[in-house]
CSV table of C-alpha atoms in Angstrom, one decimal:
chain,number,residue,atom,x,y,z
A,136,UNK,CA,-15.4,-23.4,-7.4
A,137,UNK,CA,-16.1,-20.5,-9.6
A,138,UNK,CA,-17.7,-17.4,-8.0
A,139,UNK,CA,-18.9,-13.9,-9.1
A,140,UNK,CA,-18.3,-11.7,-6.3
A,141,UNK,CA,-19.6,-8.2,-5.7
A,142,UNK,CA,-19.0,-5.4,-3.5
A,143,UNK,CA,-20.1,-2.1,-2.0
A,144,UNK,CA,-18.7,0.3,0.1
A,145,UNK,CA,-20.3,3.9,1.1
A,146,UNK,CA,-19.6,6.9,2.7
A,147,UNK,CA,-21.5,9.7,3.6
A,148,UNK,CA,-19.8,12.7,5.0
A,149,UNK,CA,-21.6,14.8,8.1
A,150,UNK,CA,-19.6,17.9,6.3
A,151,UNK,CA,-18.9,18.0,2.7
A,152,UNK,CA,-15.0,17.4,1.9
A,153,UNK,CA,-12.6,19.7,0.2
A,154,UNK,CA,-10.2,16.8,-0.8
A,155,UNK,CA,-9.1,13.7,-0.2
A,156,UNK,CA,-6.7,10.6,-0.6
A,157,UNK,CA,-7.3,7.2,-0.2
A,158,UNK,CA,-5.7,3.8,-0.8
A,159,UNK,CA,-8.2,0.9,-1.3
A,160,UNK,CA,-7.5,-3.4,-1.4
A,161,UNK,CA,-10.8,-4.8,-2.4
A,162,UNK,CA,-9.7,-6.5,-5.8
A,163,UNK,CA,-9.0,-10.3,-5.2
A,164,UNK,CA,-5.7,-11.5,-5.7
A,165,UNK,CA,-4.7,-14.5,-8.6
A,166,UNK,CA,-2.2,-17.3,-6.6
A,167,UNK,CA,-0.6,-19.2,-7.9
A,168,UNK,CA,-2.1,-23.3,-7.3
A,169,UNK,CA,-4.9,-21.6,-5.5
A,170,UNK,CA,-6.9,-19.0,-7.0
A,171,UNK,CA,-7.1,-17.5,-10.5
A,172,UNK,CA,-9.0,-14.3,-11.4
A,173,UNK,CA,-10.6,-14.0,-14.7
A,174,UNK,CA,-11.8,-11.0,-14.6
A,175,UNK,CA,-12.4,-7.2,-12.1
A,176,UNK,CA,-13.6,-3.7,-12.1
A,177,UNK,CA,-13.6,-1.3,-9.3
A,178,UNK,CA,-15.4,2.5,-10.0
A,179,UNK,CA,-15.5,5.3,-7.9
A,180,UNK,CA,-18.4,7.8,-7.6
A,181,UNK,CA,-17.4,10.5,-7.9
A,182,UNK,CA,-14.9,9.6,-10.1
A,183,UNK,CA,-11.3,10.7,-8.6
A,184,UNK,CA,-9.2,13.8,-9.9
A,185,UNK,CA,-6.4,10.8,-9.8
A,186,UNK,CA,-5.9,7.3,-9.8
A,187,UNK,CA,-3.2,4.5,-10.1
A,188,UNK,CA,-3.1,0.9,-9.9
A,189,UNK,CA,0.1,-0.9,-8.0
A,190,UNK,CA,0.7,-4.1,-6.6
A,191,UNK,CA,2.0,-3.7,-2.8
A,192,UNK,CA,5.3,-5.3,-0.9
A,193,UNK,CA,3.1,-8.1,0.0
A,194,UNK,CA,1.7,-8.4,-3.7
A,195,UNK,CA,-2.1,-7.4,-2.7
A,196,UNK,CA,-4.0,-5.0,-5.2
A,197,UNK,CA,-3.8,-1.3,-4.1
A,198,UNK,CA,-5.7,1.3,-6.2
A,199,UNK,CA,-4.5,4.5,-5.1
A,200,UNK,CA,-7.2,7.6,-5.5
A,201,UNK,CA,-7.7,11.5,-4.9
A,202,UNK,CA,-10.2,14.1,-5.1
A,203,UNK,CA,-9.9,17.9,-5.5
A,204,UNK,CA,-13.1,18.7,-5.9
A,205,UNK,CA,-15.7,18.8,-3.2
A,206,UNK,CA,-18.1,16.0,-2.4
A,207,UNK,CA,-20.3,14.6,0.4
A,208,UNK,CA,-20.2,10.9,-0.1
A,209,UNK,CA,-18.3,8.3,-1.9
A,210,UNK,CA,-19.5,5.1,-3.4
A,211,UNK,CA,-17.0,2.0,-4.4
A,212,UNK,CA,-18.0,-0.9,-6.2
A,213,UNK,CA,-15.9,-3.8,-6.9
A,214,UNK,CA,-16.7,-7.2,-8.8
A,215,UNK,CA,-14.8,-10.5,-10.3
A,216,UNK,CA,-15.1,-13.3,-11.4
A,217,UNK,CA,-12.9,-15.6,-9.4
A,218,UNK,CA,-12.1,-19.0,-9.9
A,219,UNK,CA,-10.7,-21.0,-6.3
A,220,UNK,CA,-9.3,-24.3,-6.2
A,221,UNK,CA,-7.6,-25.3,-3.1
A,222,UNK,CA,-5.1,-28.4,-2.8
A,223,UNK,CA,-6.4,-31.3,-0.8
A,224,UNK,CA,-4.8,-31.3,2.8
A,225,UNK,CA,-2.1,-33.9,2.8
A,226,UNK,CA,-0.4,-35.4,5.6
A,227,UNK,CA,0.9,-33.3,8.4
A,228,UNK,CA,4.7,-33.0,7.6
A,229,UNK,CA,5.1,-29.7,9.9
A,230,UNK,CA,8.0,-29.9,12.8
A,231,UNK,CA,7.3,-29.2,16.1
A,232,UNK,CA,8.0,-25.8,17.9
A,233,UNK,CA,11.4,-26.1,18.3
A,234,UNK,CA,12.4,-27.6,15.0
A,235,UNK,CA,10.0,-25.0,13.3
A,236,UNK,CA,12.6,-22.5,14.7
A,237,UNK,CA,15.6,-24.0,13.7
A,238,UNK,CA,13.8,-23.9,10.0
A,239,UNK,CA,12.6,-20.3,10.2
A,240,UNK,CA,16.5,-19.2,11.4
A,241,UNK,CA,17.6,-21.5,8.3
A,242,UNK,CA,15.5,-19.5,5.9
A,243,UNK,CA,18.0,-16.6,4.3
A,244,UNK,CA,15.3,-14.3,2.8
A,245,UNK,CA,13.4,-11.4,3.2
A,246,UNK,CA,10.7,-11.5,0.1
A,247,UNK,CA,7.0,-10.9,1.0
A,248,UNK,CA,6.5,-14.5,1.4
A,249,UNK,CA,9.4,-15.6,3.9
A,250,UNK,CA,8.4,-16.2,7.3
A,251,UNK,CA,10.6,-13.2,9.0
A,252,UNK,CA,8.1,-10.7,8.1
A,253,UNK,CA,5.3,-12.7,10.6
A,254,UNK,CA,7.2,-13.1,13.8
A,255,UNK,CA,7.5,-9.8,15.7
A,256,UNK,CA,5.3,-7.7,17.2
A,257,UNK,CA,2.3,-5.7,14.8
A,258,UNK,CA,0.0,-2.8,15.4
A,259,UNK,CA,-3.0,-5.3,15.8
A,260,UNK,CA,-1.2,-8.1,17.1
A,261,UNK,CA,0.9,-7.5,19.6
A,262,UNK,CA,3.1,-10.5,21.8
A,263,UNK,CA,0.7,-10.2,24.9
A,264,UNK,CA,2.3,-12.3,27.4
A,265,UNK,CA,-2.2,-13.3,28.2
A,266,UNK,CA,-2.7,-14.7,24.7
A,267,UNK,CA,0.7,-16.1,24.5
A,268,UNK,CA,-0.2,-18.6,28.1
A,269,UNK,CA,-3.6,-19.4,26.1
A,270,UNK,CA,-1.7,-20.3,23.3
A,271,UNK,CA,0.5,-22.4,24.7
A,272,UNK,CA,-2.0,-24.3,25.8
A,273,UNK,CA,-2.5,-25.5,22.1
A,274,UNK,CA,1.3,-27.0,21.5
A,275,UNK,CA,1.7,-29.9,20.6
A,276,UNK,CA,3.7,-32.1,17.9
A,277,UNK,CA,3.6,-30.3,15.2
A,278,UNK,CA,3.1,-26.5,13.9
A,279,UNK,CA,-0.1,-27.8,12.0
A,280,UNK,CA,-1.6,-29.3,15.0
A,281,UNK,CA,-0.8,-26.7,17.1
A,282,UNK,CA,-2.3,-24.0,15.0
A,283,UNK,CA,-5.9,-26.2,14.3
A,284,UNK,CA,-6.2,-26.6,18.2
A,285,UNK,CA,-5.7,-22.8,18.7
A,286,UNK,CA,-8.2,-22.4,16.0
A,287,UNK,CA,-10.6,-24.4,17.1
A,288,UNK,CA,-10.8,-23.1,20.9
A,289,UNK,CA,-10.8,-19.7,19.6
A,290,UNK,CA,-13.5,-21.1,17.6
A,291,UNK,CA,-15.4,-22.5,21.1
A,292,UNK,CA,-14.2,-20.1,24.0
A,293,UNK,CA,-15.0,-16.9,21.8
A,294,UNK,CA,-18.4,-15.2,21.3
A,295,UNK,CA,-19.1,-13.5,18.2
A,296,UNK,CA,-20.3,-10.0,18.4
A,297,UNK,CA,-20.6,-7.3,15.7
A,298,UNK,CA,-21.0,-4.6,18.7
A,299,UNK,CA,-18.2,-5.5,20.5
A,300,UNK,CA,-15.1,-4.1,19.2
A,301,UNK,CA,-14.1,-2.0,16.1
A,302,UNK,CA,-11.3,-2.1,13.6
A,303,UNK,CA,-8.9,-0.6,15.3
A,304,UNK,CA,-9.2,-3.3,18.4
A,305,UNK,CA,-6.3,-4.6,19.2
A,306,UNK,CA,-5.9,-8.6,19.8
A,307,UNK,CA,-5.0,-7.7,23.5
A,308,UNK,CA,-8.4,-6.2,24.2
A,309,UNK,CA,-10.7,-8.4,22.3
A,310,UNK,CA,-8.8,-11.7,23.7
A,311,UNK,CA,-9.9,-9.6,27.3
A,312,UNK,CA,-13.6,-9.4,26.1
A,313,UNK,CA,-13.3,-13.0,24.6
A,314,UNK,CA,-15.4,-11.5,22.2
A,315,UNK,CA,-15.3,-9.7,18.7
A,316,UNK,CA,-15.8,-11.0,14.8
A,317,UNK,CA,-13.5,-12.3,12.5
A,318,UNK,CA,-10.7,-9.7,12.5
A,319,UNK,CA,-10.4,-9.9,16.2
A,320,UNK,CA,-10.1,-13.3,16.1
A,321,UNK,CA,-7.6,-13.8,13.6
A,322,UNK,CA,-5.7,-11.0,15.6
A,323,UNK,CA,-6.0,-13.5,18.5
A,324,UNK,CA,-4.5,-16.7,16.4
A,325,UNK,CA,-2.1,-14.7,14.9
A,326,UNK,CA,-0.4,-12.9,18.7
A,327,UNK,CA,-1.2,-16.6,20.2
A,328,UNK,CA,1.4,-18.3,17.5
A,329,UNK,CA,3.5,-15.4,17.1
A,330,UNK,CA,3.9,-15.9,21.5
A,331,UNK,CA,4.9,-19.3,20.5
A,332,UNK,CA,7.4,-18.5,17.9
A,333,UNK,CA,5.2,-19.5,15.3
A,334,UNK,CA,5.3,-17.4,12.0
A,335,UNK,CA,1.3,-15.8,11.3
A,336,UNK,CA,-0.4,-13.5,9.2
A,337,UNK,CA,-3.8,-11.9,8.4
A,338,UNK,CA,-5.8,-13.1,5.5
A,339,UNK,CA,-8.3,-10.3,4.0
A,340,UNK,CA,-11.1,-11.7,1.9
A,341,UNK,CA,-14.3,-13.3,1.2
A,342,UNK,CA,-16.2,-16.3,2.5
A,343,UNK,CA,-19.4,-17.8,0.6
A,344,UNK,CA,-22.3,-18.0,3.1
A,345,UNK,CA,-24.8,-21.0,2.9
A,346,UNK,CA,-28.7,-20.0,3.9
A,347,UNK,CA,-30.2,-22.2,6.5
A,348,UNK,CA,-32.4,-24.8,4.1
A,349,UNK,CA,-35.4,-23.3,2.3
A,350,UNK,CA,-34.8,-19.7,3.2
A,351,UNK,CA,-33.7,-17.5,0.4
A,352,UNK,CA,-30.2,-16.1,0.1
A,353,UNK,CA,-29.9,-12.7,1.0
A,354,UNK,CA,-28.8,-10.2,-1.5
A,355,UNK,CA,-25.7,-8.0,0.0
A,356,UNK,CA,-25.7,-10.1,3.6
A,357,UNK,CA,-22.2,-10.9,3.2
A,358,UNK,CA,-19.1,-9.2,4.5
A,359,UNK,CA,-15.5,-9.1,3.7
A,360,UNK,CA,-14.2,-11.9,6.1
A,361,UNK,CA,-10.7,-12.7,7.4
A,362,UNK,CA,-8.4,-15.7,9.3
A,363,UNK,CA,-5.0,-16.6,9.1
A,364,UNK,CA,-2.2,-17.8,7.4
A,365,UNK,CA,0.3,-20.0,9.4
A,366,UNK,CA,3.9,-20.7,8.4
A,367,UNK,CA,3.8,-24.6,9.2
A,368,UNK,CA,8.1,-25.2,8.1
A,369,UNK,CA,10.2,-26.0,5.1
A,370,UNK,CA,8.1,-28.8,3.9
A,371,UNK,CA,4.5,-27.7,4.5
A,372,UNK,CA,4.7,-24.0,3.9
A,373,UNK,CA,2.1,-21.8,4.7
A,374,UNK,CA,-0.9,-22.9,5.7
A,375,UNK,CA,-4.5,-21.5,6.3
A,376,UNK,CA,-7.1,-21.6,9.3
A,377,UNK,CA,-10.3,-19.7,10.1
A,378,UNK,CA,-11.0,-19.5,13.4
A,379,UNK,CA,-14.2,-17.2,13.3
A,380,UNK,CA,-15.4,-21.0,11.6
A,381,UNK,CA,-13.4,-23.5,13.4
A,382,UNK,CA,-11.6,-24.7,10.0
A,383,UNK,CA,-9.1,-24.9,7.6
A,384,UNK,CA,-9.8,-22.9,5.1
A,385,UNK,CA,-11.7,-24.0,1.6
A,386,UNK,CA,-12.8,-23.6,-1.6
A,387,UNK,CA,-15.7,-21.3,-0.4
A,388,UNK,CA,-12.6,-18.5,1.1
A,389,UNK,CA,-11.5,-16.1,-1.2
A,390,UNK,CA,-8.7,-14.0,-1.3
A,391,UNK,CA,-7.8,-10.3,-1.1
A,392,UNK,CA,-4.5,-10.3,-0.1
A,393,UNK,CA,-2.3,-11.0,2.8
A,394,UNK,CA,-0.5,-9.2,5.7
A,395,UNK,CA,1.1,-8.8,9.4
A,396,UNK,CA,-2.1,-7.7,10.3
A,397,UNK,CA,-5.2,-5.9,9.3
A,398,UNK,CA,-3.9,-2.1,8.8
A,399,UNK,CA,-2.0,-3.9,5.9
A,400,UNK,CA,-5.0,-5.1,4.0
A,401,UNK,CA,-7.6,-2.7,5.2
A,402,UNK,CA,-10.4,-2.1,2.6
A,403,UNK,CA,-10.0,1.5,2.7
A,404,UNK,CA,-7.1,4.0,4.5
A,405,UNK,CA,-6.7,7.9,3.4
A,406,UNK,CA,-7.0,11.1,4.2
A,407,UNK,CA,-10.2,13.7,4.1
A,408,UNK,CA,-10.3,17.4,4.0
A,409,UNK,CA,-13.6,18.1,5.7
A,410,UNK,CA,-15.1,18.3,9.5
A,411,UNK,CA,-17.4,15.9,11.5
A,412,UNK,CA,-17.7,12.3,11.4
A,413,UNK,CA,-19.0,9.6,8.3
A,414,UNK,CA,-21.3,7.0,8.0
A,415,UNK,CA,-20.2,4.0,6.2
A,416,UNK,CA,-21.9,0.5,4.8
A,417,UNK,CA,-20.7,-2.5,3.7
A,418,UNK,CA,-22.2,-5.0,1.2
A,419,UNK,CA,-21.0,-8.5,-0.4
A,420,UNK,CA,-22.1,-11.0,-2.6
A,421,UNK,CA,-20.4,-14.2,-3.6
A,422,UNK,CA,-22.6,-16.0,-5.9
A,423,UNK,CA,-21.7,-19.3,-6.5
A,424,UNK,CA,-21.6,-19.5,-10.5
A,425,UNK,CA,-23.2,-22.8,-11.9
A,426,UNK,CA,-20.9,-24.5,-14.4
A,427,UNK,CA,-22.5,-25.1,-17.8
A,428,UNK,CA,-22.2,-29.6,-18.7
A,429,UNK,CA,-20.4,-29.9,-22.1
């Protein structure tokens, strides 16, 4: 699938600010056998006193900005051209539980990639000893199975709610609510598996959103989306589910970047010189782009 995707994030400031500092991971990433991005701008208005452009430990996009001078809002706009192209699910050649332990011990690395990095504890996903009981309710004889069931209750006993919870909800009190959005339920998976000695992460990106038939698609009705990435053992490697959808996830989920949890991918993090509180919208689109026939 080939997609033109575009984003918009404001913020308007109760006080003007003197200054400020922020990090932001809205640029989709290019993976390797997965996704390939052809091409990306992100602006700033105003335009920032400073910026630089880094990849992160875990590779993800980070454009770093500041401001001197002041200012009462700030707009960000992102958009790419991304091209996705997932490999068919094969046959389940995970280990079970206690084999997938034995492999994760075997494992003698620590780049961004290796399972270490998704076992303990995070700020978002914590081992709650709750999620880990509901979890286990999910194992079976393999990591890949283990990790759809979990998805797919999640997927059933959860209620979505917008209203419910905020970004810095932790998996612990949305799993008490047993209900939240996609964060929250990723956070859920991820502190579920972790419980269960699993290796998880968070996944920050986009999902393309199909109308119901004959209504129009709606211009900026998207969101940034998340689920989770699942270390599934030597041979089947990391894995992806969405349990916000009840799925594996497909050629319509693109990627930001990944993490332990969301404060590592989080759109937007910094600092502001000013007083009072901010108001702040979100918009997406991911426009399927229609290939021209030779």
């Amino acid at each position: 699938m080939l997609y033109d995707i575009r984003l918009h994030l404001s913020y308007d400031y109760d006080a003007a600010a003197g200054g400020g500092r922020h990090q932001v991971r809205v640029l989709p990433s290019t993976i390797s056998g997965v996704q390939r991005v052809i091409a990306a701008s992100l602006s700033f208005t105003p335009a920032p006193g400073e910026r630089s452009d880094f990849s992160d430990f875990f590779g993800n996009s980070v454009t770093s900005i500041a401001f001197r001078d002041v200012h009462d809002a700030l707009d960000i706009r992102m958009s790419a051209r991304v091209s996705v192209s997932r490999p068919e699910i094969g046959l389940d050649v995970s280990p079970d539980i206690r084999r997938l332990r034995e492999e994760v011990d075997a494992v003698r690395s620590l780049s961004p990639d290796t399972p270490h990095h998704f076992l303990a504890a995070s700020d978002h996903a914590g081992i709650d000893a709750d999620i880990t009981a509901y979890a286990r309710g999910s194992a079976s004889s393999s990591a890949v199975s283990t990790a759809m069931d979990l998805c797919n209750r999640i997927h059933h006993d959860f209620t979505y709610d917008g209203e419910a919870t905020t970004v810095r909800t932790r998996a612990s009190d949305a799993f008490g609510l047993k209900r939240g959005v996609c964060q929250d339920f990723s956070h859920i998976m991820i502190a579920g598996l972790r419980g269960l000695g699993i290796p998880a992460g968070y996944v920050s990106g986009f999902l393309r959103t199909i109308p119901p038939k004959g209504k129009p698609r709606l211009e900026g009705a998207d969101a940034m989306h998340a689920w989770v990435k699942v270390w599934c053992g030597r041979d089947a490697g990391w894995q992806e589910f969405d349990p916000t959808n009840g799925m594996r996830a497909s050629n319509d989920h693109i990627t930001v970047g990944y993490g332990r949890d969301y404060s590592d991918v989080a759109p937007i993090v910094g600092v502001l010189k000013t007083t009072g509180g901010q108001v702040g919208e979100q918009a997406v689109d991911v426009i399927p782009v229609a290939l021209e026939k030779a």
